[in-house]
Structures are given as C-alpha cells and as structure tokens.
C-alpha cells in the first residue's frame, strides 16, 4: 500500500431522497481526499438519482459516478456489486442516510497505516433517532477480549457482527476473501461477511471512537424487514433469529473450506462452528415445542451458559 492510500466510497441507494444530500455533504467534505465515490441505485421510484446527478454537477465532482441497476437487486446484492467496482486501496461502504464526521476517513486510514495486520476496521458511532426510529445501541454491547491494539479475537460471541455496515473500512486486497464468503455463503450480507472473515483470519480491528451518526428512522430496509418479522409472533421471531445465526455460522464454515488463506487454528475453529450449528438446531426445536424442560434435557448440547439462561428466560417470560 502507498504511504498515502487511495480511498473509495461506495453507496447503494433506493428511494433515499429525504436524507441523501446530508450524507453526500459529509462525504464530500471529508478531510482526507477521496479517490472515487461510486453510487449504485437500485431502481428508485423517487428523485434519488436526479438529485445525486444534480449534486455531482453542482460541485463538479468528476471523481463521483452514479449508476442505475437494470433491475432491482435488493440492498444485499447491491452492496456486493459495489465492492467489486471499487478500485481504491481502502474501501468505505456508506448507507444513504447517515452522517459521517468529517475526519472519519482520515482517522480510519491512519489506523490502517499504523496496524499492518488490520484488513477490516470498524468503529463506534453515535445515534440520530428520528420519529419512528428505534435505538439499536450495539456499540454499547461488549466485544470480548479486544487486544490493546484493537484486534477483535475469535470467540463464541465475537463470531457474529457487532457493528452496522457503514462504520466499516476494508483493504481492497482483502476483498477476495470477502468474495469467497459471499460466493459460498447462505444469504450473505456485506457487513456480516467482512466481520466474519476478519474474525476468522485474526484481522478484524476496532477504532474505539464514533465516526458518525447512525440515523434511525422507520423507513430503512432493515427496519422494514423487522416489521415483517413481527407478524410471526414472538416465538417465530426468535426462531428466525436462530436461523440467521445458523446461516452466518454455515457461511463461515464454507469460507474456511474454500479459502486458501493462512487461517490460525483452522480445524479448531471449524469444530467450534459445527458445535454452534448443532446448538442452534436444538434451540430452534425447543422454541418450536415451547417446553422449558427441554432446555435441561439438552443442556449438554449448549456451548456456553449464556444461551441456556437466555432460552430459559424467554420461555418463562412468554409461557
């Protein structure tokens, strides 16, 4: 990597006219030079595309480009398409409605320069909660055993992402590993892919300070999915959550099987992941049958105390 690495910012858009200009401002005004900004619209039905084009023209942003998908891909696939398009040494995913602090890129690039083994970097964030929005303070949840230099190690808890995708940055040279996760994953998501592959290769790090505001409102794609899930009832929601965790775990196993990268304790980590899959299958079965005693009869199949207590609490509370 050059002494002054080039930076790409990628942004998928869909019906984002309400908040997108504020986010574009926060990217344009970054204190670190941005080599390219690639915006890929997923067939918006509002004025998102025309607003972005007018913005680019207004500020003469010759290194910015906006493209439109020929068909709607959905936000997951749209992000992966953008990762493949980026050419900068370091790639920054961006949502269409958050606000970056103006030194975000500068601080995260500096971190990469001082931590040569970091391939994926996440940060903390502040929340901007609007009407209809719900706080999601994952930055307050403890990440286990983070090293003094900021590396997030492989543990049962750290396998699963603990930060939203817009606080990530990834080395372009590492995207080939993320692509393996995507190619062989089960319903892969860009932030989950980067987090999982980073943890598995001991190259996921955290910058322990906020780099922007996560706008929380009732119109995001993730929020819409969660509303749909509430129709399934409390037990249905919990079973679906366990299924998602199982999907991420299976995807991690597939990554280990297909990657040629040097992965520490590869066999041991694969065994742990297989145990987690069996645990999720048992837990889903218990939730379907809604029987408290089944937790105790299957207690040896749990991997730690926390899920045992969590299942007992949920079953007792919703008896």
mmCIF file of C-alpha atoms in Angstrom:
data_model
loop_
_atom_site.group_PDB
_atom_site.id
_atom_site.type_symbol
_atom_site.label_atom_id
_atom_site.label_comp_id
_atom_site.label_asym_id
_atom_site.label_seq_id
_atom_site.Cartn_x
_atom_site.Cartn_y
_atom_site.Cartn_z
ATOM 1 C CA UNK A 1 0.000 0.000 0.000
ATOM 2 C CA UNK A 2 1.233 3.509 -0.779
ATOM 3 C CA UNK A 3 2.200 5.873 2.028
ATOM 4 C CA UNK A 4 -0.982 7.758 1.184
ATOM 5 C CA UNK A 5 -3.501 5.040 0.257
ATOM 6 C CA UNK A 6 -6.299 5.822 -2.165
ATOM 7 C CA UNK A 7 -9.875 5.649 -0.882
ATOM 8 C CA UNK A 8 -13.118 4.542 -2.497
ATOM 9 C CA UNK A 9 -16.555 5.224 -1.032
ATOM 10 C CA UNK A 10 -19.409 3.025 -2.211
ATOM 11 C CA UNK A 11 -23.083 3.787 -1.662
ATOM 12 C CA UNK A 12 -26.146 1.789 -2.710
ATOM 13 C CA UNK A 13 -29.289 3.885 -2.985
ATOM 14 C CA UNK A 14 -33.003 3.252 -3.092
ATOM 15 C CA UNK A 15 -35.660 5.915 -2.564
ATOM 16 C CA UNK A 16 -33.310 7.971 -0.443
ATOM 17 C CA UNK A 17 -34.278 11.481 -1.444
ATOM 18 C CA UNK A 18 -35.223 12.515 2.098
ATOM 19 C CA UNK A 19 -31.765 12.261 3.684
ATOM 20 C CA UNK A 20 -29.213 11.586 0.979
ATOM 21 C CA UNK A 21 -27.968 15.149 0.446
ATOM 22 C CA UNK A 22 -26.827 15.437 4.048
ATOM 23 C CA UNK A 23 -24.816 12.242 3.698
ATOM 24 C CA UNK A 24 -23.340 13.348 0.370
ATOM 25 C CA UNK A 25 -22.205 16.564 2.049
ATOM 26 C CA UNK A 26 -20.467 14.635 4.813
ATOM 27 C CA UNK A 27 -18.574 12.549 2.243
ATOM 28 C CA UNK A 28 -17.637 15.498 0.011
ATOM 29 C CA UNK A 29 -16.301 17.481 2.968
ATOM 30 C CA UNK A 30 -14.045 14.731 4.360
ATOM 31 C CA UNK A 31 -10.622 15.947 5.472
ATOM 32 C CA UNK A 32 -8.972 13.028 3.664
ATOM 33 C CA UNK A 33 -9.071 13.052 -0.162
ATOM 34 C CA UNK A 34 -11.460 10.506 -1.666
ATOM 35 C CA UNK A 35 -10.258 8.958 -4.921
ATOM 36 C CA UNK A 36 -13.684 7.838 -6.079
ATOM 37 C CA UNK A 37 -17.307 7.728 -4.976
ATOM 38 C CA UNK A 38 -19.475 5.098 -6.651
ATOM 39 C CA UNK A 39 -23.229 5.275 -6.180
ATOM 40 C CA UNK A 40 -25.379 2.417 -7.449
ATOM 41 C CA UNK A 41 -29.116 2.994 -7.482
ATOM 42 C CA UNK A 42 -31.458 0.019 -7.192
ATOM 43 C CA UNK A 43 -34.327 1.267 -9.360
ATOM 44 C CA UNK A 44 -35.557 4.104 -7.125
ATOM 45 C CA UNK A 45 -39.075 5.352 -7.754
ATOM 46 C CA UNK A 46 -38.441 8.792 -6.248
ATOM 47 C CA UNK A 47 -35.998 11.583 -7.192
ATOM 48 C CA UNK A 48 -32.887 9.991 -5.702
ATOM 49 C CA UNK A 49 -30.987 9.588 -8.984
ATOM 50 C CA UNK A 50 -31.762 13.043 -10.343
ATOM 51 C CA UNK A 51 -30.808 14.623 -7.002
ATOM 52 C CA UNK A 52 -27.470 12.802 -6.962
ATOM 53 C CA UNK A 53 -26.726 13.765 -10.573
ATOM 54 C CA UNK A 54 -27.544 17.410 -9.833
ATOM 55 C CA UNK A 55 -25.325 17.285 -6.749
ATOM 56 C CA UNK A 56 -22.393 15.887 -8.729
ATOM 57 C CA UNK A 57 -22.847 18.563 -11.387
ATOM 58 C CA UNK A 58 -23.219 21.375 -8.845
ATOM 59 C CA UNK A 59 -19.890 20.625 -7.162
ATOM 60 C CA UNK A 60 -18.106 19.421 -10.320
ATOM 61 C CA UNK A 61 -17.302 16.063 -8.720
ATOM 62 C CA UNK A 62 -15.508 14.436 -11.631
ATOM 63 C CA UNK A 63 -14.417 11.504 -9.484
ATOM 64 C CA UNK A 64 -18.001 10.681 -8.472
ATOM 65 C CA UNK A 65 -20.287 8.477 -10.516
ATOM 66 C CA UNK A 66 -23.869 7.284 -10.238
ATOM 67 C CA UNK A 67 -25.133 4.180 -11.993
ATOM 68 C CA UNK A 68 -28.567 2.566 -12.164
ATOM 69 C CA UNK A 69 -29.272 -1.157 -11.983
ATOM 70 C CA UNK A 70 -31.187 -2.591 -14.911
ATOM 71 C CA UNK A 71 -33.345 -4.480 -12.414
ATOM 72 C CA UNK A 72 -33.906 -4.327 -8.684
ATOM 73 C CA UNK A 73 -31.249 -6.402 -6.887
ATOM 74 C CA UNK A 74 -32.041 -5.693 -3.245
ATOM 75 C CA UNK A 75 -29.679 -3.926 -0.851
ATOM 76 C CA UNK A 76 -27.602 -7.019 -0.027
ATOM 77 C CA UNK A 77 -26.561 -7.815 -3.579
ATOM 78 C CA UNK A 78 -26.253 -4.125 -4.416
ATOM 79 C CA UNK A 79 -23.551 -3.739 -1.775
ATOM 80 C CA UNK A 80 -21.554 -6.681 -3.111
ATOM 81 C CA UNK A 81 -21.773 -5.321 -6.652
ATOM 82 C CA UNK A 82 -20.278 -2.081 -5.373
ATOM 83 C CA UNK A 83 -17.459 -3.836 -3.536
ATOM 84 C CA UNK A 84 -16.426 -5.384 -6.857
ATOM 85 C CA UNK A 85 -16.458 -1.978 -8.574
ATOM 86 C CA UNK A 86 -14.270 -0.134 -6.067
ATOM 87 C CA UNK A 87 -10.627 0.440 -7.012
ATOM 88 C CA UNK A 88 -9.205 2.308 -4.006
ATOM 89 C CA UNK A 89 -6.655 0.800 -1.613
ATOM 90 C CA UNK A 90 -9.215 1.144 1.177
ATOM 91 C CA UNK A 91 -12.950 0.828 0.585
ATOM 92 C CA UNK A 92 -15.579 2.544 2.748
ATOM 93 C CA UNK A 93 -19.201 1.303 2.491
ATOM 94 C CA UNK A 94 -21.776 4.029 3.037
ATOM 95 C CA UNK A 95 -25.511 3.982 3.617
ATOM 96 C CA UNK A 96 -27.615 6.707 2.027
ATOM 97 C CA UNK A 97 -28.996 8.304 5.169
ATOM 98 C CA UNK A 98 -26.317 8.521 7.849
ATOM 99 C CA UNK A 99 -23.937 11.381 8.623
ATOM 100 C CA UNK A 100 -20.189 10.878 8.698
ATOM 101 C CA UNK A 101 -17.987 13.018 10.898
ATOM 102 C CA UNK A 102 -15.630 14.914 8.635
ATOM 103 C CA UNK A 103 -12.480 13.217 9.963
ATOM 104 C CA UNK A 104 -13.910 9.685 9.714
ATOM 105 C CA UNK A 105 -11.870 8.586 6.713
ATOM 106 C CA UNK A 106 -8.704 10.290 7.920
ATOM 107 C CA UNK A 107 -8.818 8.555 11.299
ATOM 108 C CA UNK A 108 -9.578 5.141 9.852
ATOM 109 C CA UNK A 109 -6.858 5.414 7.193
ATOM 110 C CA UNK A 110 -4.377 6.422 9.908
ATOM 111 C CA UNK A 111 -5.386 3.310 11.837
ATOM 112 C CA UNK A 112 -4.677 1.081 8.831
ATOM 113 C CA UNK A 113 -1.299 2.732 8.350
ATOM 114 C CA UNK A 114 -0.322 2.025 11.958
ATOM 115 C CA UNK A 115 -1.758 -1.525 12.051
ATOM 116 C CA UNK A 116 -0.366 -3.544 9.167
ATOM 117 C CA UNK A 117 -2.274 -6.721 10.103
ATOM 118 C CA UNK A 118 -5.673 -4.997 10.007
ATOM 119 C CA UNK A 119 -7.718 -5.938 6.942
ATOM 120 C CA UNK A 120 -11.145 -4.933 8.250
ATOM 121 C CA UNK A 121 -11.712 -1.979 10.566
ATOM 122 C CA UNK A 122 -14.898 -0.953 12.369
ATOM 123 C CA UNK A 123 -15.590 1.989 14.638
ATOM 124 C CA UNK A 124 -18.077 3.121 17.224
ATOM 125 C CA UNK A 125 -20.910 5.502 16.332
ATOM 126 C CA UNK A 126 -23.460 7.931 17.719
ATOM 127 C CA UNK A 127 -27.201 7.562 17.136
ATOM 128 C CA UNK A 128 -29.512 10.084 15.499
ATOM 129 C CA UNK A 129 -33.007 8.847 16.358
ATOM 130 C CA UNK A 130 -35.857 10.369 14.377
ATOM 131 C CA UNK A 131 -39.624 9.909 14.626
ATOM 132 C CA UNK A 132 -40.445 6.213 14.224
ATOM 133 C CA UNK A 133 -36.850 5.192 14.798
ATOM 134 C CA UNK A 134 -35.711 2.713 17.420
ATOM 135 C CA UNK A 135 -32.399 2.836 19.222
ATOM 136 C CA UNK A 136 -30.079 -0.043 18.372
ATOM 137 C CA UNK A 137 -27.071 0.559 20.624
ATOM 138 C CA UNK A 138 -24.878 -2.360 19.583
ATOM 139 C CA UNK A 139 -21.870 -0.128 20.276
ATOM 140 C CA UNK A 140 -22.740 -0.493 23.972
ATOM 141 C CA UNK A 141 -22.530 -4.283 23.810
ATOM 142 C CA UNK A 142 -19.171 -5.581 24.954
ATOM 143 C CA UNK A 143 -16.877 -7.109 22.345
ATOM 144 C CA UNK A 144 -14.932 -9.831 24.118
ATOM 145 C CA UNK A 145 -11.212 -9.764 24.821
ATOM 146 C CA UNK A 146 -10.259 -6.947 22.452
ATOM 147 C CA UNK A 147 -6.471 -6.621 22.469
ATOM 148 C CA UNK A 148 -4.709 -3.445 23.496
ATOM 149 C CA UNK A 149 -4.018 -2.619 19.849
ATOM 150 C CA UNK A 150 -7.706 -3.070 18.979
ATOM 151 C CA UNK A 151 -7.845 -6.531 17.427
ATOM 152 C CA UNK A 152 -11.134 -8.408 17.872
ATOM 153 C CA UNK A 153 -10.267 -12.081 18.525
ATOM 154 C CA UNK A 154 -12.158 -15.219 17.561
ATOM 155 C CA UNK A 155 -14.552 -16.183 20.384
ATOM 156 C CA UNK A 156 -18.031 -17.709 20.528
ATOM 157 C CA UNK A 157 -19.511 -14.234 20.941
ATOM 158 C CA UNK A 158 -17.257 -12.374 18.517
ATOM 159 C CA UNK A 159 -18.119 -14.625 15.573
ATOM 160 C CA UNK A 160 -21.216 -12.510 14.946
ATOM 161 C CA UNK A 161 -21.108 -8.896 13.856
ATOM 162 C CA UNK A 162 -21.494 -6.153 16.408
ATOM 163 C CA UNK A 163 -21.415 -3.023 14.223
ATOM 164 C CA UNK A 164 -23.534 -1.701 11.302
ATOM 165 C CA UNK A 165 -22.015 -1.778 7.818
ATOM 166 C CA UNK A 166 -21.426 1.971 7.397
ATOM 167 C CA UNK A 167 -18.730 2.064 10.116
ATOM 168 C CA UNK A 168 -16.557 -0.436 8.220
ATOM 169 C CA UNK A 169 -13.484 0.027 6.078
ATOM 170 C CA UNK A 170 -11.719 -2.818 4.279
ATOM 171 C CA UNK A 171 -8.495 -3.187 2.353
ATOM 172 C CA UNK A 172 -9.100 -3.710 -1.350
ATOM 173 C CA UNK A 173 -6.543 -6.550 -1.294
ATOM 174 C CA UNK A 174 -8.710 -8.394 1.250
ATOM 175 C CA UNK A 175 -11.933 -8.247 -0.748
ATOM 176 C CA UNK A 176 -11.073 -11.522 -2.481
ATOM 177 C CA UNK A 177 -11.585 -13.225 0.886
ATOM 178 C CA UNK A 178 -14.891 -11.404 1.437
ATOM 179 C CA UNK A 179 -15.967 -12.556 -2.025
ATOM 180 C CA UNK A 180 -15.353 -16.201 -1.050
ATOM 181 C CA UNK A 181 -17.721 -15.720 1.887
ATOM 182 C CA UNK A 182 -20.267 -14.194 -0.471
ATOM 183 C CA UNK A 183 -19.909 -16.857 -3.170
ATOM 184 C CA UNK A 184 -20.380 -19.763 -0.766
ATOM 185 C CA UNK A 185 -22.459 -18.088 1.934
ATOM 186 C CA UNK A 186 -26.088 -18.585 2.886
ATOM 187 C CA UNK A 187 -27.916 -15.276 2.295
ATOM 188 C CA UNK A 188 -24.682 -13.281 2.853
ATOM 189 C CA UNK A 189 -24.717 -9.637 3.941
ATOM 190 C CA UNK A 190 -21.748 -7.342 3.264
ATOM 191 C CA UNK A 191 -21.094 -6.285 6.869
ATOM 192 C CA UNK A 192 -21.550 -9.801 8.228
ATOM 193 C CA UNK A 193 -19.192 -11.105 5.535
ATOM 194 C CA UNK A 194 -16.483 -8.563 6.342
ATOM 195 C CA UNK A 195 -16.853 -9.071 10.091
ATOM 196 C CA UNK A 196 -16.852 -12.885 9.917
ATOM 197 C CA UNK A 197 -13.900 -13.158 7.551
ATOM 198 C CA UNK A 198 -11.993 -10.574 9.573
ATOM 199 C CA UNK A 199 -12.525 -12.504 12.822
ATOM 200 C CA UNK A 200 -11.673 -15.855 11.240
ATOM 201 C CA UNK A 201 -8.372 -14.514 9.875
ATOM 202 C CA UNK A 202 -7.448 -12.529 13.015
ATOM 203 C CA UNK A 203 -7.507 -9.292 11.020
ATOM 204 C CA UNK A 204 -10.619 -7.511 12.352
ATOM 205 C CA UNK A 205 -9.864 -4.379 14.391
ATOM 206 C CA UNK A 206 -11.874 -1.648 16.082
ATOM 207 C CA UNK A 207 -11.316 2.095 16.327
ATOM 208 C CA UNK A 208 -12.721 2.900 19.756
ATOM 209 C CA UNK A 209 -14.424 6.189 18.931
ATOM 210 C CA UNK A 210 -17.518 7.285 16.971
ATOM 211 C CA UNK A 211 -17.024 8.230 13.322
ATOM 212 C CA UNK A 212 -20.535 9.401 12.518
ATOM 213 C CA UNK A 213 -24.232 9.348 13.332
ATOM 214 C CA UNK A 214 -26.410 6.349 12.539
ATOM 215 C CA UNK A 215 -29.773 7.733 11.532
ATOM 216 C CA UNK A 216 -32.566 5.628 12.994
ATOM 217 C CA UNK A 217 -35.962 6.014 11.380
ATOM 218 C CA UNK A 218 -38.853 3.790 10.390
ATOM 219 C CA UNK A 219 -38.103 3.603 6.672
ATOM 220 C CA UNK A 220 -34.796 1.705 6.379
ATOM 221 C CA UNK A 221 -34.599 -1.611 4.533
ATOM 222 C CA UNK A 222 -33.565 -3.431 7.700
ATOM 223 C CA UNK A 223 -36.368 -1.801 9.690
ATOM 224 C CA UNK A 224 -38.898 -2.877 7.054
ATOM 225 C CA UNK A 225 -37.687 -6.478 7.309
ATOM 226 C CA UNK A 226 -38.030 -6.392 11.093
ATOM 227 C CA UNK A 227 -41.619 -5.138 10.788
ATOM 228 C CA UNK A 228 -42.423 -8.067 8.530
ATOM 229 C CA UNK A 229 -40.959 -10.470 11.089
ATOM 230 C CA UNK A 230 -43.182 -9.200 13.897
ATOM 231 C CA UNK A 231 -46.115 -10.804 12.099
ATOM 232 C CA UNK A 232 -44.644 -14.198 13.019
ATOM 233 C CA UNK A 233 -45.126 -13.692 16.751
ATOM 234 C CA UNK A 234 -42.509 -13.727 19.482
ATOM 235 C CA UNK A 235 -41.563 -17.386 19.066
ATOM 236 C CA UNK A 236 -41.465 -17.030 15.293
ATOM 237 C CA UNK A 237 -39.142 -14.046 15.593
ATOM 238 C CA UNK A 238 -36.837 -15.910 17.947
ATOM 239 C CA UNK A 239 -36.709 -18.985 15.713
ATOM 240 C CA UNK A 240 -35.908 -16.796 12.717
ATOM 241 C CA UNK A 241 -33.106 -15.123 14.684
ATOM 242 C CA UNK A 242 -31.628 -18.523 15.494
ATOM 243 C CA UNK A 243 -31.919 -19.469 11.831
ATOM 244 C CA UNK A 244 -29.999 -16.334 10.813
ATOM 245 C CA UNK A 245 -27.240 -17.113 13.285
ATOM 246 C CA UNK A 246 -27.102 -20.620 11.877
ATOM 247 C CA UNK A 247 -26.860 -19.218 8.336
ATOM 248 C CA UNK A 248 -23.931 -16.995 9.306
ATOM 249 C CA UNK A 249 -22.225 -19.941 11.005
ATOM 250 C CA UNK A 250 -22.685 -22.195 7.977
ATOM 251 C CA UNK A 251 -21.329 -19.410 5.773
ATOM 252 C CA UNK A 252 -18.255 -19.164 7.998
ATOM 253 C CA UNK A 253 -17.662 -22.910 7.670
ATOM 254 C CA UNK A 254 -17.988 -22.679 3.892
ATOM 255 C CA UNK A 255 -15.449 -19.853 3.919
ATOM 256 C CA UNK A 256 -12.976 -21.960 5.909
ATOM 257 C CA UNK A 257 -13.453 -24.814 3.448
ATOM 258 C CA UNK A 258 -12.842 -22.735 0.331
ATOM 259 C CA UNK A 259 -10.272 -20.141 1.397
ATOM 260 C CA UNK A 260 -6.596 -20.749 0.748
ATOM 261 C CA UNK A 261 -5.587 -18.015 3.189
ATOM 262 C CA UNK A 262 -3.464 -18.798 6.224
ATOM 263 C CA UNK A 263 -6.089 -19.084 8.961
ATOM 264 C CA UNK A 264 -4.984 -19.613 12.579
ATOM 265 C CA UNK A 265 -6.297 -22.788 14.244
ATOM 266 C CA UNK A 266 -8.444 -23.507 11.206
ATOM 267 C CA UNK A 267 -9.576 -27.013 12.248
ATOM 268 C CA UNK A 268 -10.318 -25.982 15.831
ATOM 269 C CA UNK A 269 -12.389 -23.033 14.676
ATOM 270 C CA UNK A 270 -14.322 -25.200 12.246
ATOM 271 C CA UNK A 271 -15.156 -27.626 15.057
ATOM 272 C CA UNK A 272 -16.457 -24.781 17.208
ATOM 273 C CA UNK A 273 -18.650 -23.575 14.346
ATOM 274 C CA UNK A 274 -20.090 -27.067 13.814
ATOM 275 C CA UNK A 275 -20.974 -27.236 17.522
ATOM 276 C CA UNK A 276 -22.760 -23.914 17.225
ATOM 277 C CA UNK A 277 -24.837 -25.188 14.305
ATOM 278 C CA UNK A 278 -25.966 -28.179 16.360
ATOM 279 C CA UNK A 279 -26.806 -25.844 19.224
ATOM 280 C CA UNK A 280 -28.960 -23.608 17.001
ATOM 281 C CA UNK A 281 -30.825 -26.634 15.678
ATOM 282 C CA UNK A 282 -31.594 -27.805 19.211
ATOM 283 C CA UNK A 283 -32.596 -24.335 20.360
ATOM 284 C CA UNK A 284 -34.923 -23.853 17.388
ATOM 285 C CA UNK A 285 -36.565 -27.192 18.152
ATOM 286 C CA UNK A 286 -37.041 -26.176 21.785
ATOM 287 C CA UNK A 287 -38.640 -22.880 20.719
ATOM 288 C CA UNK A 288 -40.988 -24.688 18.339
ATOM 289 C CA UNK A 289 -42.137 -27.052 21.109
ATOM 290 C CA UNK A 290 -42.110 -24.305 23.779
ATOM 291 C CA UNK A 291 -41.181 -26.701 26.590
ATOM 292 C CA UNK A 292 -38.944 -25.454 29.407
ATOM 293 C CA UNK A 293 -37.810 -28.951 30.458
ATOM 294 C CA UNK A 294 -36.231 -29.475 27.029
ATOM 295 C CA UNK A 295 -33.565 -26.902 27.904
ATOM 296 C CA UNK A 296 -32.443 -29.105 30.803
ATOM 297 C CA UNK A 297 -32.594 -32.392 28.877
ATOM 298 C CA UNK A 298 -30.436 -30.848 26.122
ATOM 299 C CA UNK A 299 -28.147 -28.846 28.360
ATOM 300 C CA UNK A 300 -25.028 -30.761 27.279
ATOM 301 C CA UNK A 301 -25.577 -29.604 23.686
ATOM 302 C CA UNK A 302 -25.251 -25.919 24.564
ATOM 303 C CA UNK A 303 -21.855 -24.317 24.011
ATOM 304 C CA UNK A 304 -21.967 -21.899 26.954
ATOM 305 C CA UNK A 305 -24.063 -20.731 29.896
ATOM 306 C CA UNK A 306 -25.436 -17.583 28.227
ATOM 307 C CA UNK A 307 -27.740 -19.262 25.649
ATOM 308 C CA UNK A 308 -29.057 -21.608 28.360
ATOM 309 C CA UNK A 309 -30.094 -18.676 30.544
ATOM 310 C CA UNK A 310 -31.407 -16.750 27.534
ATOM 311 C CA UNK A 311 -33.678 -19.610 26.453
ATOM 312 C CA UNK A 312 -34.932 -20.228 29.975
ATOM 313 C CA UNK A 313 -35.703 -16.543 30.480
ATOM 314 C CA UNK A 314 -37.534 -16.320 27.137
ATOM 315 C CA UNK A 315 -39.607 -19.449 27.755
ATOM 316 C CA UNK A 316 -40.560 -18.441 31.293
ATOM 317 C CA UNK A 317 -41.396 -14.882 30.258
ATOM 318 C CA UNK A 318 -43.572 -15.982 27.350
ATOM 319 C CA UNK A 319 -45.126 -19.083 28.901
#
